[in-house]
Tab-separated table of C-alpha atoms in Angstrom:
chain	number	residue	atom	x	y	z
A	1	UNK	CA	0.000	0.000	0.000
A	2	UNK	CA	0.993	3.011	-0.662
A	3	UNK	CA	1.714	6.413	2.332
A	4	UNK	CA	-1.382	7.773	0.707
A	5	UNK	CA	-3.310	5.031	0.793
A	6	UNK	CA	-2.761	3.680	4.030
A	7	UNK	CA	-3.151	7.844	5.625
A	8	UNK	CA	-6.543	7.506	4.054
A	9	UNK	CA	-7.090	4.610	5.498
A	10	UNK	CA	-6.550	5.456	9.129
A	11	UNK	CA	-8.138	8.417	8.053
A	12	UNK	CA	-11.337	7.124	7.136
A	13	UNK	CA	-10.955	4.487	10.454
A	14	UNK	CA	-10.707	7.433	12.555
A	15	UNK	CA	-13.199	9.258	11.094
A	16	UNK	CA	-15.699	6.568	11.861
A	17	UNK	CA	-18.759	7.351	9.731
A	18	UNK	CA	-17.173	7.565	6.506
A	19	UNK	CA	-14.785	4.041	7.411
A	20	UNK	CA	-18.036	2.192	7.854
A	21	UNK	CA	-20.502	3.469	4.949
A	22	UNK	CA	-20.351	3.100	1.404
A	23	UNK	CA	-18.035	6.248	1.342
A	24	UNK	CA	-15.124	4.180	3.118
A	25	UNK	CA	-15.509	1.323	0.909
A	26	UNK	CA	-15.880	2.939	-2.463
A	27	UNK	CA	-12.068	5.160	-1.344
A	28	UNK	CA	-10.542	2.068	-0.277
A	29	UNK	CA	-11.409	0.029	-3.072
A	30	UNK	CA	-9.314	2.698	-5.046
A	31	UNK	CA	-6.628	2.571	-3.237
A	32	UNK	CA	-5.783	-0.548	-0.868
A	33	UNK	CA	-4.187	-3.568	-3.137
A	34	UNK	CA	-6.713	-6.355	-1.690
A	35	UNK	CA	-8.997	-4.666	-3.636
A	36	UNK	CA	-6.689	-3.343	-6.713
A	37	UNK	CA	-5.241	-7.046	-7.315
A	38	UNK	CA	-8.481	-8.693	-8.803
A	39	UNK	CA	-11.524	-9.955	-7.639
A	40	UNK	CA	-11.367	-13.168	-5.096
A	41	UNK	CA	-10.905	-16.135	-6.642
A	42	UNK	CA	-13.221	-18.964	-7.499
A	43	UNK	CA	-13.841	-21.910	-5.111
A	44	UNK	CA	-14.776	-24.478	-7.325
A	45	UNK	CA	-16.515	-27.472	-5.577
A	46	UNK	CA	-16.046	-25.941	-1.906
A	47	UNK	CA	-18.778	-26.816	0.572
A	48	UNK	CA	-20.334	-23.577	2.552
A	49	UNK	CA	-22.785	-23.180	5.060
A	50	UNK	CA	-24.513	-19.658	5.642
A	51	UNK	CA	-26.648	-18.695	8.303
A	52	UNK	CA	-29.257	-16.089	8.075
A	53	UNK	CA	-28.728	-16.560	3.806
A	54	UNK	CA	-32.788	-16.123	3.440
A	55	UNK	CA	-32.308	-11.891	2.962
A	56	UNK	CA	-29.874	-9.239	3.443
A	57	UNK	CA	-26.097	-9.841	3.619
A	58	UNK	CA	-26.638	-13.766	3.811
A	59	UNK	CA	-28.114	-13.754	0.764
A	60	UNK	CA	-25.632	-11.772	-1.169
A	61	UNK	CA	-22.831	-13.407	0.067
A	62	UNK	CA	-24.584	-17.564	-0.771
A	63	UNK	CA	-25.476	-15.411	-4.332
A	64	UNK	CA	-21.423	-14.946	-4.822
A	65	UNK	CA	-19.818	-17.886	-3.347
A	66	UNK	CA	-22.428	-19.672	-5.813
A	67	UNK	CA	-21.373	-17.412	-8.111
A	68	UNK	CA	-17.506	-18.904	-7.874
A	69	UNK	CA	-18.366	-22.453	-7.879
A	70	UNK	CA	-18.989	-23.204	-3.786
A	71	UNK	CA	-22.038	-25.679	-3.415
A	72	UNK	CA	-23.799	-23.442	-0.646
A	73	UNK	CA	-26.027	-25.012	2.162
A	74	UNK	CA	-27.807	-22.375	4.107
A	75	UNK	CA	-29.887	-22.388	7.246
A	76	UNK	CA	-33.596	-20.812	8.034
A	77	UNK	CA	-36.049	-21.215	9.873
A	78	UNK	CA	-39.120	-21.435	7.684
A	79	UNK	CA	-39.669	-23.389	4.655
A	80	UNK	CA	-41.359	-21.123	2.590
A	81	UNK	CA	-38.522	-18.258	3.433
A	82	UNK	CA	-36.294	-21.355	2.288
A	83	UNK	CA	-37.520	-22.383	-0.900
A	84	UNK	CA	-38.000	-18.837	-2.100
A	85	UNK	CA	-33.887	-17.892	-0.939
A	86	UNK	CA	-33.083	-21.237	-2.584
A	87	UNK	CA	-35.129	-20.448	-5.942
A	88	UNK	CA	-33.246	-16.803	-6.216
A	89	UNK	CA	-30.223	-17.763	-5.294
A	90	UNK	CA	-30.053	-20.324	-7.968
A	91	UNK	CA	-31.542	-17.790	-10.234
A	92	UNK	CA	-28.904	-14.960	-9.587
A	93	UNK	CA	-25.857	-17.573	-9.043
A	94	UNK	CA	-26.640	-19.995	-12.482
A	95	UNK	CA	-25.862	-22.908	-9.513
A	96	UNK	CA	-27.919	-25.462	-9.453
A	97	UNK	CA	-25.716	-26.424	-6.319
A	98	UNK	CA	-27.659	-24.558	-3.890
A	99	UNK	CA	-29.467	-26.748	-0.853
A	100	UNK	CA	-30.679	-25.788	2.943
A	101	UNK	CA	-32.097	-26.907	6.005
A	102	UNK	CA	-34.328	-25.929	8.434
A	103	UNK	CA	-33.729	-24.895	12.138
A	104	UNK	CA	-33.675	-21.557	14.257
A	105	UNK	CA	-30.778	-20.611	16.057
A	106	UNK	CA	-32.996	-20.404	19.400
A	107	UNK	CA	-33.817	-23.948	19.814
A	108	UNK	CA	-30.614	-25.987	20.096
A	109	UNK	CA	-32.658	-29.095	19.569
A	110	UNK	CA	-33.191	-28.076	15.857
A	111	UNK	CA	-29.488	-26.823	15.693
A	112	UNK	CA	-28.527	-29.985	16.304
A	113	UNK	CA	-31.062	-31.424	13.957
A	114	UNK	CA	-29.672	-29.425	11.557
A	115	UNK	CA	-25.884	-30.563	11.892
A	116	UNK	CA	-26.546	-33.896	12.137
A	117	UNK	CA	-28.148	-33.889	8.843
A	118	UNK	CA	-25.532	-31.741	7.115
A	119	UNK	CA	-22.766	-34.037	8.362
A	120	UNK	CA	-25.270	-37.381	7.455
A	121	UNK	CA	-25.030	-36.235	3.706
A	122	UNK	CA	-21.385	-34.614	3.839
A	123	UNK	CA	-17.981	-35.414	4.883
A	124	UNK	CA	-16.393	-32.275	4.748
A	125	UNK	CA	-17.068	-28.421	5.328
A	126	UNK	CA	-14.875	-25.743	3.623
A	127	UNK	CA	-16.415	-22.760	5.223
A	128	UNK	CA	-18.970	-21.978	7.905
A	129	UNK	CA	-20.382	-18.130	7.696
A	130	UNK	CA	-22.281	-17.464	11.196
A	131	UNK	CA	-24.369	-14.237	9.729
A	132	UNK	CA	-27.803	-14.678	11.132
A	133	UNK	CA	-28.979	-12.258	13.314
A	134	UNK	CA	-31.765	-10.951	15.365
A	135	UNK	CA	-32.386	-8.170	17.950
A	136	UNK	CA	-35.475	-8.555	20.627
A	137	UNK	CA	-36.829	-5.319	21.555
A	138	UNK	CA	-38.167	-6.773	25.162
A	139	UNK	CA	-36.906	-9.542	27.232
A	140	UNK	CA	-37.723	-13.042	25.951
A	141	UNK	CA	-36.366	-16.183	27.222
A	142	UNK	CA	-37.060	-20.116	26.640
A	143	UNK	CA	-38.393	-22.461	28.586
A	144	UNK	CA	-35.500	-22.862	30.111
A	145	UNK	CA	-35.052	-19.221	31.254
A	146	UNK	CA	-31.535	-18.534	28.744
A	147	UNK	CA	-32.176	-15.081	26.880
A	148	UNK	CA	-33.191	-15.607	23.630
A	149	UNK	CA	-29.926	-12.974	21.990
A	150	UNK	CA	-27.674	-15.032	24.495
A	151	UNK	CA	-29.403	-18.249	22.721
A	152	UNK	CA	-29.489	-17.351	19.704
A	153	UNK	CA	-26.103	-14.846	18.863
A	154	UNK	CA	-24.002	-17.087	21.751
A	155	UNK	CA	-24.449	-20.466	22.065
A	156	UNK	CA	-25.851	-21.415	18.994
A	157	UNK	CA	-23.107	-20.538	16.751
A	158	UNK	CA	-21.033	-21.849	19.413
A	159	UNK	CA	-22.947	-25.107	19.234
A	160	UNK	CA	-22.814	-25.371	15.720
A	161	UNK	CA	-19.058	-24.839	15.066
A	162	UNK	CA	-18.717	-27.531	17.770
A	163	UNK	CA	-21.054	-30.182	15.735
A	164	UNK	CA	-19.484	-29.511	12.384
A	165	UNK	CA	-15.552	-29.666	13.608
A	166	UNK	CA	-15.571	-32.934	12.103
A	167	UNK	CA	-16.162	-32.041	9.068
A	168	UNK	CA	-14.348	-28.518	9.130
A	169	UNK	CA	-10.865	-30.851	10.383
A	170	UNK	CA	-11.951	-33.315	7.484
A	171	UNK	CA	-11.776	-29.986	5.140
A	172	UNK	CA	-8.659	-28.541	6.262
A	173	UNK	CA	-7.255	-25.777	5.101
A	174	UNK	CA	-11.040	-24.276	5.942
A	175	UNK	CA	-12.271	-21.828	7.985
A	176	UNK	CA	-15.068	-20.156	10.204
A	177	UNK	CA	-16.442	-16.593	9.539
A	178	UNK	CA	-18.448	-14.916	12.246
A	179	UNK	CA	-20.221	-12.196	11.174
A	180	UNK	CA	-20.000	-9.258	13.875
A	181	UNK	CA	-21.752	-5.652	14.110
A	182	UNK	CA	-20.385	-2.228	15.308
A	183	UNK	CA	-22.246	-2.238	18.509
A	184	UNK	CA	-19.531	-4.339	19.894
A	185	UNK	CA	-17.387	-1.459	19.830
A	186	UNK	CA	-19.313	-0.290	22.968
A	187	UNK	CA	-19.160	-3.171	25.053
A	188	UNK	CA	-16.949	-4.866	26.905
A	189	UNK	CA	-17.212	-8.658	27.631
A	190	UNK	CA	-17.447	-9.865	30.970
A	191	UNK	CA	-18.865	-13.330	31.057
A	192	UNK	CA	-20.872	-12.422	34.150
A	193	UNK	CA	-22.468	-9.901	32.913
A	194	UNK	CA	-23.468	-11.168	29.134
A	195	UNK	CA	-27.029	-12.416	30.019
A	196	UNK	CA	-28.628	-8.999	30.804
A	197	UNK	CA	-31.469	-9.751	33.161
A	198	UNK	CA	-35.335	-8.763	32.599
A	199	UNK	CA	-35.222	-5.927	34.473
A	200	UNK	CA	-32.737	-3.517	32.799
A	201	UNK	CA	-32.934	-5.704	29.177
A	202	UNK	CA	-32.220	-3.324	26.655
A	203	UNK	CA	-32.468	-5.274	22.737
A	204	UNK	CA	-29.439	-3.308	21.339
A	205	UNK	CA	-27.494	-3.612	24.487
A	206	UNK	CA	-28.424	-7.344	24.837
A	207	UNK	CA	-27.193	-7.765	20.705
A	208	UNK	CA	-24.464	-5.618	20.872
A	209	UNK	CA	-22.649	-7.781	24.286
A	210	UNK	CA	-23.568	-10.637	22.146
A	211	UNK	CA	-21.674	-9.036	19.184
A	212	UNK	CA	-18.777	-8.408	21.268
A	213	UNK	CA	-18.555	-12.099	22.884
A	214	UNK	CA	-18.755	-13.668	19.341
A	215	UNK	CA	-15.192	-12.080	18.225
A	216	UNK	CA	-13.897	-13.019	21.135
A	217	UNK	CA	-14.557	-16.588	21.069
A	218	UNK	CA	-13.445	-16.004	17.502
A	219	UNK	CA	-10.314	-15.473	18.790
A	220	UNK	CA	-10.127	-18.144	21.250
A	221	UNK	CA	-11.579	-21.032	18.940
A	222	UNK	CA	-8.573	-19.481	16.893
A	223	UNK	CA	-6.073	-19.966	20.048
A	224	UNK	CA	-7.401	-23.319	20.651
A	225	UNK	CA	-7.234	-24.812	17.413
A	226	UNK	CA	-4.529	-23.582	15.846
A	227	UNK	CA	-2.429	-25.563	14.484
A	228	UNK	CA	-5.456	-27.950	13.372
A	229	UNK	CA	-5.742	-26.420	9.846
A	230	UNK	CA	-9.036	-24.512	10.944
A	231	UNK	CA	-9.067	-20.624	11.009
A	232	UNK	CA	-11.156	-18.513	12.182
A	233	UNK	CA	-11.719	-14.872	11.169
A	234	UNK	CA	-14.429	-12.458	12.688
A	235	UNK	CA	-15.389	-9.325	10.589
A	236	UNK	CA	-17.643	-6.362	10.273
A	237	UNK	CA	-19.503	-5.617	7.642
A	238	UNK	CA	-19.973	-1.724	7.431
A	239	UNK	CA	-23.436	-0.533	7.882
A	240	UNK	CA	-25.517	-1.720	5.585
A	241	UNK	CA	-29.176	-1.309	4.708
A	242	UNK	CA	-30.949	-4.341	5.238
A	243	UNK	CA	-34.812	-4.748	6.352
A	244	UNK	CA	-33.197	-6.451	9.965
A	245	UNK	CA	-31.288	-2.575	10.141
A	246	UNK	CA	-34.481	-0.804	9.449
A	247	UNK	CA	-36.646	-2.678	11.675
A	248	UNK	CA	-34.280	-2.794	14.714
A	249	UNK	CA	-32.841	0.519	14.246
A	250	UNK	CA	-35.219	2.852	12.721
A	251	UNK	CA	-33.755	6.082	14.137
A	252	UNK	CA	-30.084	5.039	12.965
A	253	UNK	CA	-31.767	3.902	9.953
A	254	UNK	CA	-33.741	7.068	9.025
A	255	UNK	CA	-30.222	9.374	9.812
A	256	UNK	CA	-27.616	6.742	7.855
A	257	UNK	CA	-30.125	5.613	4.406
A	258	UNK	CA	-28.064	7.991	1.931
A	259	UNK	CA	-24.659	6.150	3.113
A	260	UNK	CA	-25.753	2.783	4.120
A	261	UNK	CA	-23.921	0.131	2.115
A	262	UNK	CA	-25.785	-2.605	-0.722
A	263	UNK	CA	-25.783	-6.030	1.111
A	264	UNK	CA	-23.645	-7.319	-2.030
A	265	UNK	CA	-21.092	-4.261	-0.866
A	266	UNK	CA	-21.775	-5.628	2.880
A	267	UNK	CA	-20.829	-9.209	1.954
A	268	UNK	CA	-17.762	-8.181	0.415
A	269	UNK	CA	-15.661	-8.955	2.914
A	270	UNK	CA	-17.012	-12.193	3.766
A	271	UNK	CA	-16.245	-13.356	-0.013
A	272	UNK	CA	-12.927	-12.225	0.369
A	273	UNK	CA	-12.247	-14.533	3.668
A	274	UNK	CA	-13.691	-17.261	2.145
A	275	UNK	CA	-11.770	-17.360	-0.922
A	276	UNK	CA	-8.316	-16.159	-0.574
A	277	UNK	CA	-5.811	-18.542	0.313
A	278	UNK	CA	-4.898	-19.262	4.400
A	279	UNK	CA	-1.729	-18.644	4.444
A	280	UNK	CA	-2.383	-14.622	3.438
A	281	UNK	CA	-5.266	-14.370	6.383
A	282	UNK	CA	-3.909	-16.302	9.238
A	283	UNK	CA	-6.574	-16.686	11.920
A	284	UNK	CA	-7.843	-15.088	14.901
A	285	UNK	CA	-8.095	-11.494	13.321
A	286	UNK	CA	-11.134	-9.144	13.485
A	287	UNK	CA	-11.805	-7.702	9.524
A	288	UNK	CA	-13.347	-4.960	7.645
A	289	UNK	CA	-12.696	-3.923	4.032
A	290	UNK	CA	-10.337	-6.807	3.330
A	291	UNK	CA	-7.854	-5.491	6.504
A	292	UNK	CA	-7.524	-6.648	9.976
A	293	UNK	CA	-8.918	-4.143	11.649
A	294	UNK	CA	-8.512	-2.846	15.489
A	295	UNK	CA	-11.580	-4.361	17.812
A	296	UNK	CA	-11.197	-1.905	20.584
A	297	UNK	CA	-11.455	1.812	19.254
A	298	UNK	CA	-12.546	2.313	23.143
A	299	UNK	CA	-9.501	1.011	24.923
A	300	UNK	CA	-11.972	0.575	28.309
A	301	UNK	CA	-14.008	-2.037	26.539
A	302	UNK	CA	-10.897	-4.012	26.557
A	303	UNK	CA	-11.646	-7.631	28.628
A	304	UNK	CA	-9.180	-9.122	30.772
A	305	UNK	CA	-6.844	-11.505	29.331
A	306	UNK	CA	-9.189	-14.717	30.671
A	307	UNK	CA	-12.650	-13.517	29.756
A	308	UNK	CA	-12.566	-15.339	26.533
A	309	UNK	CA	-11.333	-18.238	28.259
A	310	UNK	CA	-13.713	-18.658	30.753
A	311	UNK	CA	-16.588	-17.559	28.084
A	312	UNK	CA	-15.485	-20.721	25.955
A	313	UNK	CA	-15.118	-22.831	28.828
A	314	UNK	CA	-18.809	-22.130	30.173
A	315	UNK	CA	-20.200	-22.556	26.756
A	316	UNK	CA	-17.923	-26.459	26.145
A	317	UNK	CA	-19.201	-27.240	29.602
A	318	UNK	CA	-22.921	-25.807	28.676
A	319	UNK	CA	-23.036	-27.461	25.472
A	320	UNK	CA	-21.283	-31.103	26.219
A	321	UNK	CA	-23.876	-31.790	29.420
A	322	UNK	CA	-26.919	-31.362	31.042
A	323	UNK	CA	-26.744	-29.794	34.024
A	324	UNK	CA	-23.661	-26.377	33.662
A	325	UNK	CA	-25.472	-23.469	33.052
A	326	UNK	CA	-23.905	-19.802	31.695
A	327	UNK	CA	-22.896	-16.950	34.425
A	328	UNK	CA	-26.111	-15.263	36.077
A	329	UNK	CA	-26.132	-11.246	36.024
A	330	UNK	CA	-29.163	-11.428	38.471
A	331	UNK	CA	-31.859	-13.553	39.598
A	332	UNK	CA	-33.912	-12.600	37.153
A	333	UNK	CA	-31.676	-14.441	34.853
A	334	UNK	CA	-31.449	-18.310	34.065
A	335	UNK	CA	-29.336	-20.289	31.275
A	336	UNK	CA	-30.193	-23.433	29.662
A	337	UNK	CA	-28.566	-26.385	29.565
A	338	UNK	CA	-27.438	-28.951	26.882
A	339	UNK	CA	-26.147	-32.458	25.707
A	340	UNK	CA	-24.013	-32.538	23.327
A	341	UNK	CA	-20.681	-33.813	23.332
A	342	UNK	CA	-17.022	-32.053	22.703
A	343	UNK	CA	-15.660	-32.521	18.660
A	344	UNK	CA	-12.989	-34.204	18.176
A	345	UNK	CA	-9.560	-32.209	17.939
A	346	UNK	CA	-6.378	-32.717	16.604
């Protein structure tokens, strides 16, 4: 990169609203060579899974990986929402390999429903995009009293990296892409304090601590395995204009519209992770606009060295029996429990 390029850069990173709108990414794809070298390269025959693929940035990104020969399996919840993302992005792709299954993020039974089945029909994963997500204006729990943005944002992406090691290790080189949100930048994670209880639940709090604890498992899933031929990259994806954005965030929505990123320009990023060769990403970064990027702008929303730790140990212990349950922030809050057992490692 160029002194000029990489002053704009920081520039535009500094500068906040610019670095994270359609302004930022139209200047650095000018100017910064991961963009200037040529578009990422085809992935002829590679096996991804998208969550969240039925609309928004989901959608674009299954759309382009089809696009460059990946055979893309996505997840949803409904079958109608299914068959409809399934017909388009066929249509849009020219694929024909394009497949999903059914199963919402909050209820881990169908999560595991879901893996099993994937792994019944297929030995090996390439890449697993965790993109789906939801915000909950009031408090909402299931039966067994876990918050349903904890549930859903937390432990089920944690649950279903955990199910589909086998075939991620079988795939090696492959690699895990969380898909993360700016909020994060305000929190701090503190494994104690990650379930917000009923009675001072805010939704964008709730998502954004949520946000912030998936990076940093990134980055521990990253410590733990390395070595193992799995990576694992977290990124963010700019602010982008997508019906979840203007339902959840109608103020920001109404103020940001004229600068709001496409969801193709939102997914760009996740393309490029999951088609440029490992040895040029590493793993355990946090991206945006092809670059590692800083994750603390706020230097107090910094966690101690061991919150990640613990975080991933109370989700293994959570997910591999039935009776651990996540930290408590007050009585008012509960956490589920599970049964499934630890992946295999190597």
């Amino acid at each position: 990169m160029t002194g000029f390029g990489q002053a704009v850069d920081a520039a535009l990173d500094a500068c906040v609203v610019p670095g994270f709108s359609r302004i930022g990414l139209a200047v650095r794809s000018r100017l910064l060579p991961e963009f200037t070298a040529g578009e990422p390269p085809a992935i002829d025959g590679k096996a991804v899974i998208i969550t969240g693929a039925t609309s928004g940035i989901g959608y674009a990104a299954a759309v382009a990986l089809a696009r460059r020969g990946a055979a893309v399996h996505f997840l949803a919840r409904g079958r109608d929402r299914a068959e409809r993302a399934r017909r388009g992005i066929a249509a849009e792709s020219g694929s024909t390999r394009i497949s999903y299954g059914l199963a919402d993020l909050e209820d881990l039974a169908a999560v595991r429903a879901f893996a099993s089945e994937f792994r019944a029909s297929h030995n090996r994963l390439d890449v697993l995009i965790h993109n789906a997500g939801a915000i909950h204006p009031q408090f909402r729990a299931d039966a067994a009293g876990t918050e349903l943005t904890v549930l859903g944002q937390v432990i089920a992406p944690f649950l279903l990296t955990r199910l589909l090691m086998p075939a991620l290790l079988a795939a090696a080189p492959s690699r895990v892409i969380t898909v993360s949100s700016g909020g994060m930048y305000t929190q701090r994670l503190d494994p104690a304090t990650l379930q917000m209880p009923r009675s001072r639940y805010r939704g964008a709090t709730a998502y954004a601590k949520a946000k912030r604890a998936q990076a940093a498992l990134s980055r521990e899933w990253a410590r733990r395995l390395a070595g193992t031929g799995v990576a694992f990259h977290a990124m963010h994806p700019g602010w982008v204009n997508t019906p979840g954005v203007a339902a959840a965030l109608p103020g920001f929505y109404q103020v940001t519209r004229p600068i709001l990123l496409t969801p193709e320009q939102g997914a760009d990023t996740i393309i490029w992770l999951a088609t440029m060769p490992p040895e040029r990403l590493g793993s355990g970064r946090f991206w945006h606009d092809r670059r590692p990027r800083p994750e603390y702008p706020l230097p107090w929303t910094r966690e101690h060295d061991r919150a990640a730790r613990e975080l991933w140990d109370q989700l293994a212990a959570a997910t591999a029996t039935g009776t651990p349950k996540l930290a408590q922030q007050g009585p008012d809050s509960v956490a589920a429990d599970h049964d499934i057992p630890a992946p295999r490692q190597r």
